[in-house]
Coordinates of C-alpha atoms in Angstrom, one line a residue:
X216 CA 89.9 92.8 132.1
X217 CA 90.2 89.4 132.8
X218 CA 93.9 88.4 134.1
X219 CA 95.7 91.1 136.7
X220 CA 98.5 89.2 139.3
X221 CA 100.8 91.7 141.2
X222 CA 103.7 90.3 143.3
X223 CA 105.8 92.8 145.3
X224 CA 109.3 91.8 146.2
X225 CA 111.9 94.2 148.0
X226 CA 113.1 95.9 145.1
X227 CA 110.6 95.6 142.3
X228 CA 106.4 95.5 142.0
X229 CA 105.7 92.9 138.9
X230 CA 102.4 93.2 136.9
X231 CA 101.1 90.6 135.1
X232 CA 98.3 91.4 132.6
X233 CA 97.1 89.3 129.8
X234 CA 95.2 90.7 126.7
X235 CA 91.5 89.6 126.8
X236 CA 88.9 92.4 126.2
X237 CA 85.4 91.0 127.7
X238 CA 82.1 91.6 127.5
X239 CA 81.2 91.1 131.8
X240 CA 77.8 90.0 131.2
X241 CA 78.0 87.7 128.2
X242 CA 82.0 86.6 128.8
X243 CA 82.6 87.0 125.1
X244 CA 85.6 88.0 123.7
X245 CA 85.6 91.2 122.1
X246 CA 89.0 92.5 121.6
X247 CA 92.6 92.0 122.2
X248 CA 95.0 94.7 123.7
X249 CA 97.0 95.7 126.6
X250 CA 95.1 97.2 129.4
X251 CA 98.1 97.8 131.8
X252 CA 97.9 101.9 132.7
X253 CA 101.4 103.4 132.7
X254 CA 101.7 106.4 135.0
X255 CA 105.5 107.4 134.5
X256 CA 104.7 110.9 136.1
X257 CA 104.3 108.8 139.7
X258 CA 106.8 105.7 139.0
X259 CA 103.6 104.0 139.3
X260 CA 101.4 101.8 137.0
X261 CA 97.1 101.0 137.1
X262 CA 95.2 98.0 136.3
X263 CA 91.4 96.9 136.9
X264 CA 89.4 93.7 136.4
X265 CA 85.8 94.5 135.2
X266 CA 85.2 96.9 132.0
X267 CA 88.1 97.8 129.7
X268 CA 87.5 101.5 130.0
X269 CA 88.4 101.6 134.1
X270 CA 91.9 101.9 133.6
X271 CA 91.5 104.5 130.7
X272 CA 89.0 107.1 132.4
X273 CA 91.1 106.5 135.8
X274 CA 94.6 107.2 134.2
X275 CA 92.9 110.4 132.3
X276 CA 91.4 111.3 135.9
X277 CA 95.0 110.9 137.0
X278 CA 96.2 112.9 134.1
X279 CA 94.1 116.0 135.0
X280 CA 94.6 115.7 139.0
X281 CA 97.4 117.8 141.0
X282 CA 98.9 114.5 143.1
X283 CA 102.2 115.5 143.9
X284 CA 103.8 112.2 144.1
X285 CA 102.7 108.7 144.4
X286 CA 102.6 108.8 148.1
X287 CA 100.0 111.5 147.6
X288 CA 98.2 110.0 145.3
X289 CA 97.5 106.5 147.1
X290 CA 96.6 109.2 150.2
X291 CA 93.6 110.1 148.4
X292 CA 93.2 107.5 146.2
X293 CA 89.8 106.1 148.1
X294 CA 87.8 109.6 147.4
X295 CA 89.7 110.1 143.9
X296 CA 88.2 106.8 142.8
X297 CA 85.0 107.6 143.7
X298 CA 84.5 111.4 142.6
X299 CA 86.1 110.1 139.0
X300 CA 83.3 107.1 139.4
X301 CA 80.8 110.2 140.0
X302 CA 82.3 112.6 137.4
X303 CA 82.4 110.4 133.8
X304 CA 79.2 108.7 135.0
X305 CA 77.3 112.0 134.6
X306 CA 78.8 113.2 131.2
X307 CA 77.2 113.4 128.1
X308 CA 76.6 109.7 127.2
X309 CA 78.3 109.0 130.5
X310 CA 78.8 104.9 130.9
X311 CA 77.0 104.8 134.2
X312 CA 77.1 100.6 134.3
X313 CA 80.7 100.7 136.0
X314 CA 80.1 96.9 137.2
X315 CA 82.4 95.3 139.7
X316 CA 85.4 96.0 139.7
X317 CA 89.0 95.8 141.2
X318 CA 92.0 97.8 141.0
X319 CA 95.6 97.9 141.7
X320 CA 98.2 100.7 142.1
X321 CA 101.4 100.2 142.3
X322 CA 104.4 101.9 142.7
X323 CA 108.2 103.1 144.0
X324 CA 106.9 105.0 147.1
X325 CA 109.6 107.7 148.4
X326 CA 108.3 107.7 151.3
X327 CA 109.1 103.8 151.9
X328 CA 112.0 104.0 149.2
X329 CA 110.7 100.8 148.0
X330 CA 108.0 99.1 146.0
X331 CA 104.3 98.8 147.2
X332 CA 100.9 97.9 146.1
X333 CA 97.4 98.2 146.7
X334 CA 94.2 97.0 146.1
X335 CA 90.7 97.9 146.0
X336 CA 87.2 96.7 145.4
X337 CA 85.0 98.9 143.5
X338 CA 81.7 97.5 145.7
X339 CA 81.5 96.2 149.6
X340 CA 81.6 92.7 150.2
X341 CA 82.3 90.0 152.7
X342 CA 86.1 90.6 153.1
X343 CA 87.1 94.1 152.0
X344 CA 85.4 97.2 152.1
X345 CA 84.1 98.9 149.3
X346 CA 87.0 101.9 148.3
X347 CA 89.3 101.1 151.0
X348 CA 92.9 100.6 150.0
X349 CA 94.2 97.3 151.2
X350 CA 98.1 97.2 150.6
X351 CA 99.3 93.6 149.3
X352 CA 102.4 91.6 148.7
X353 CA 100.7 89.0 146.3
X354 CA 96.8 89.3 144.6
X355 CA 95.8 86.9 141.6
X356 CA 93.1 87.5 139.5
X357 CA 91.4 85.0 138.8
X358 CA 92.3 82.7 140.8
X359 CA 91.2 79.4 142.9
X360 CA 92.8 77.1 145.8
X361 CA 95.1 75.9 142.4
X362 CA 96.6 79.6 141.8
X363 CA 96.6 80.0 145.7
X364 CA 98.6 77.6 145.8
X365 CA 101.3 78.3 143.5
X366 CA 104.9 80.3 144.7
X367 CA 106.1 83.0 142.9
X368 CA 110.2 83.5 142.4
X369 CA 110.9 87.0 142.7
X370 CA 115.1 85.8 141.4
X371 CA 113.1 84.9 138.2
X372 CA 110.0 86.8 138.0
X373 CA 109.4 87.0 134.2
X374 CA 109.7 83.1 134.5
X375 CA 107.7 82.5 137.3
X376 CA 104.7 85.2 136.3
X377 CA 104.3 83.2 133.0
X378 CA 104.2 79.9 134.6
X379 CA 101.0 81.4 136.5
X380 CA 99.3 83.2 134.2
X381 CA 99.6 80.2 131.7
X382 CA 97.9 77.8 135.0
X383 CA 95.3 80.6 134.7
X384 CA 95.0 80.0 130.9
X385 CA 94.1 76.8 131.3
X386 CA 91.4 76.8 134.2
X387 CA 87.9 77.9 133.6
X388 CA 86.0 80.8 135.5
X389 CA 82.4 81.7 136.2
X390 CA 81.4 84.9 135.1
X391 CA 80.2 88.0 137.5
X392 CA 76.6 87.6 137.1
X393 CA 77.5 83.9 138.0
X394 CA 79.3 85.4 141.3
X395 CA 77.8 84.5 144.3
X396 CA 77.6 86.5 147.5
X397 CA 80.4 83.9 149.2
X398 CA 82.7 84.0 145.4
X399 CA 82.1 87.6 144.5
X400 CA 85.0 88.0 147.1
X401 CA 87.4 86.6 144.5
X402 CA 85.9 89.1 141.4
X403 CA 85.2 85.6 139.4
X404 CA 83.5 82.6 140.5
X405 CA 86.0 80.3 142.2
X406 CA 86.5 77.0 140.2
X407 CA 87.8 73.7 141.7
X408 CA 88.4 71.7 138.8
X409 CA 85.3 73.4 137.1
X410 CA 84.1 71.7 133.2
X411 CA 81.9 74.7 132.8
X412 CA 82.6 78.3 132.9
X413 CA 85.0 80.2 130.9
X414 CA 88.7 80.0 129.8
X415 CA 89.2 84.7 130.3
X416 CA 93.0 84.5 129.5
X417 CA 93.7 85.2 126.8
X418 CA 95.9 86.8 123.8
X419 CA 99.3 87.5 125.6
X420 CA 101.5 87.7 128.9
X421 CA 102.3 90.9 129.6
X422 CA 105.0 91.7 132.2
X423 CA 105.3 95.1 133.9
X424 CA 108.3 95.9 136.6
X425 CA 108.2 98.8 138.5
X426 CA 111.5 99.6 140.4
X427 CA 114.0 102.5 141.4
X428 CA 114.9 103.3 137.6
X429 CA 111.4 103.5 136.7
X430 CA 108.7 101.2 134.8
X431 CA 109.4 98.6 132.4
X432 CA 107.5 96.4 130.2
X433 CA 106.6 94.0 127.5
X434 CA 105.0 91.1 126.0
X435 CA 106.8 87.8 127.3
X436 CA 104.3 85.5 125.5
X437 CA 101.5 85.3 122.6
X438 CA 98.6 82.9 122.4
X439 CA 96.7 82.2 119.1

């Protein structure tokens, strides 16, 4: 996955996923298709940077598990993570090269009554623990001091995601065997106004909301 920004605001958690299937180690594009996880059951939604098939095996993990509610699954979430990491690695033609990776749940917690979201790092590094969740209000991927920099209007969210993700679009990004040990922390290399690297965003926009009624989404914007 390349693009995954989450914004929380006090009545809704917004998703913003673009379409870009990579290979991680050569950066080449290999497919085009949504790679948002819906999780209806929970009011709650998945994504992950790194391979394609995170988000698939986690949701089918999630799909098999006995979580009574969202509040119980972000509970165990850490150890979840990991035993599901553990379990598909040792099937039968098991994909054992799980990378790095980051993911983010999100969801209407009853337990708050309100929106909230989390991430976590798939691997330990300088600023946040490996399988620790870390709740957020804002995380960007990629991003750079340029996307750090840019606000996000919860009164017109659909708007304001775009605008980012298109900022995004147009910057370039190292790759993860590019990563160093100081811009691993940011999933991508950081890029100040890089001429190399890789343009990762790619395909289309899409925009999920999470709220009291429930989870919505859709594709606010194609790229050829």
């Amino acid at each position: 996955m390349s693009a995954l920004n989450i914004f929380v605001t006090a009545d809704a958690v917004h998703a913003f996923t673009d379409g870009g299937l990579y290979d991680p180690h050569s950066m080449k594009l290999q497919a085009i298709a949504p790679k948002i996880a819906l999780l209806p059951q929970y009011s709650a939604i998945l994504g992950s940077t790194g391979h394609s098939f995170i988000p698939e095996l986690l949701q089918a993990s999630i799909n098999r598990s006995e979580f009574a509610s969202f509040d119980d699954m972000v509970a165990g979430f850490p150890t979840f993570v990991s035993e599901s990491v553990e379990f598909w690695s040792k099937q039968p033609g098991g994909l054992k090269d799980w990378g790095r990776f980051t993911i983010a749940l999100a969801g209407w917690s009853e337990k708050e009554n309100g929106p909230i979201a989390y991430v976590m790092r798939g691997w330990s590094n300088l600023d946040m623990q490996g399988f620790k969740m870390h709740e957020v209000l804002r995380s960007c991927s990629p991003h750079d001091s340029v996307i750090e920099s840019l606000p996000f209007d919860g009164g017109h969210a659909a708007q304001s995601g775009l605008d980012i993700m298109r900022v995004q679009r147009s910057r370039k990004f190292g790759s993860y065997t590019a990563a160093t040990t100081d811009t691993a922390r940011n999933m991508l290399a950081r890029t100040e106004d890089r001429t190399d690297g890789f343009q990762i965003v790619h395909g289309f926009c899409q925009y999920t909301r999470v709220d009291c009624d429930g989870i919505h989404t859709k594709i606010i914007e194609r790229w050829s």
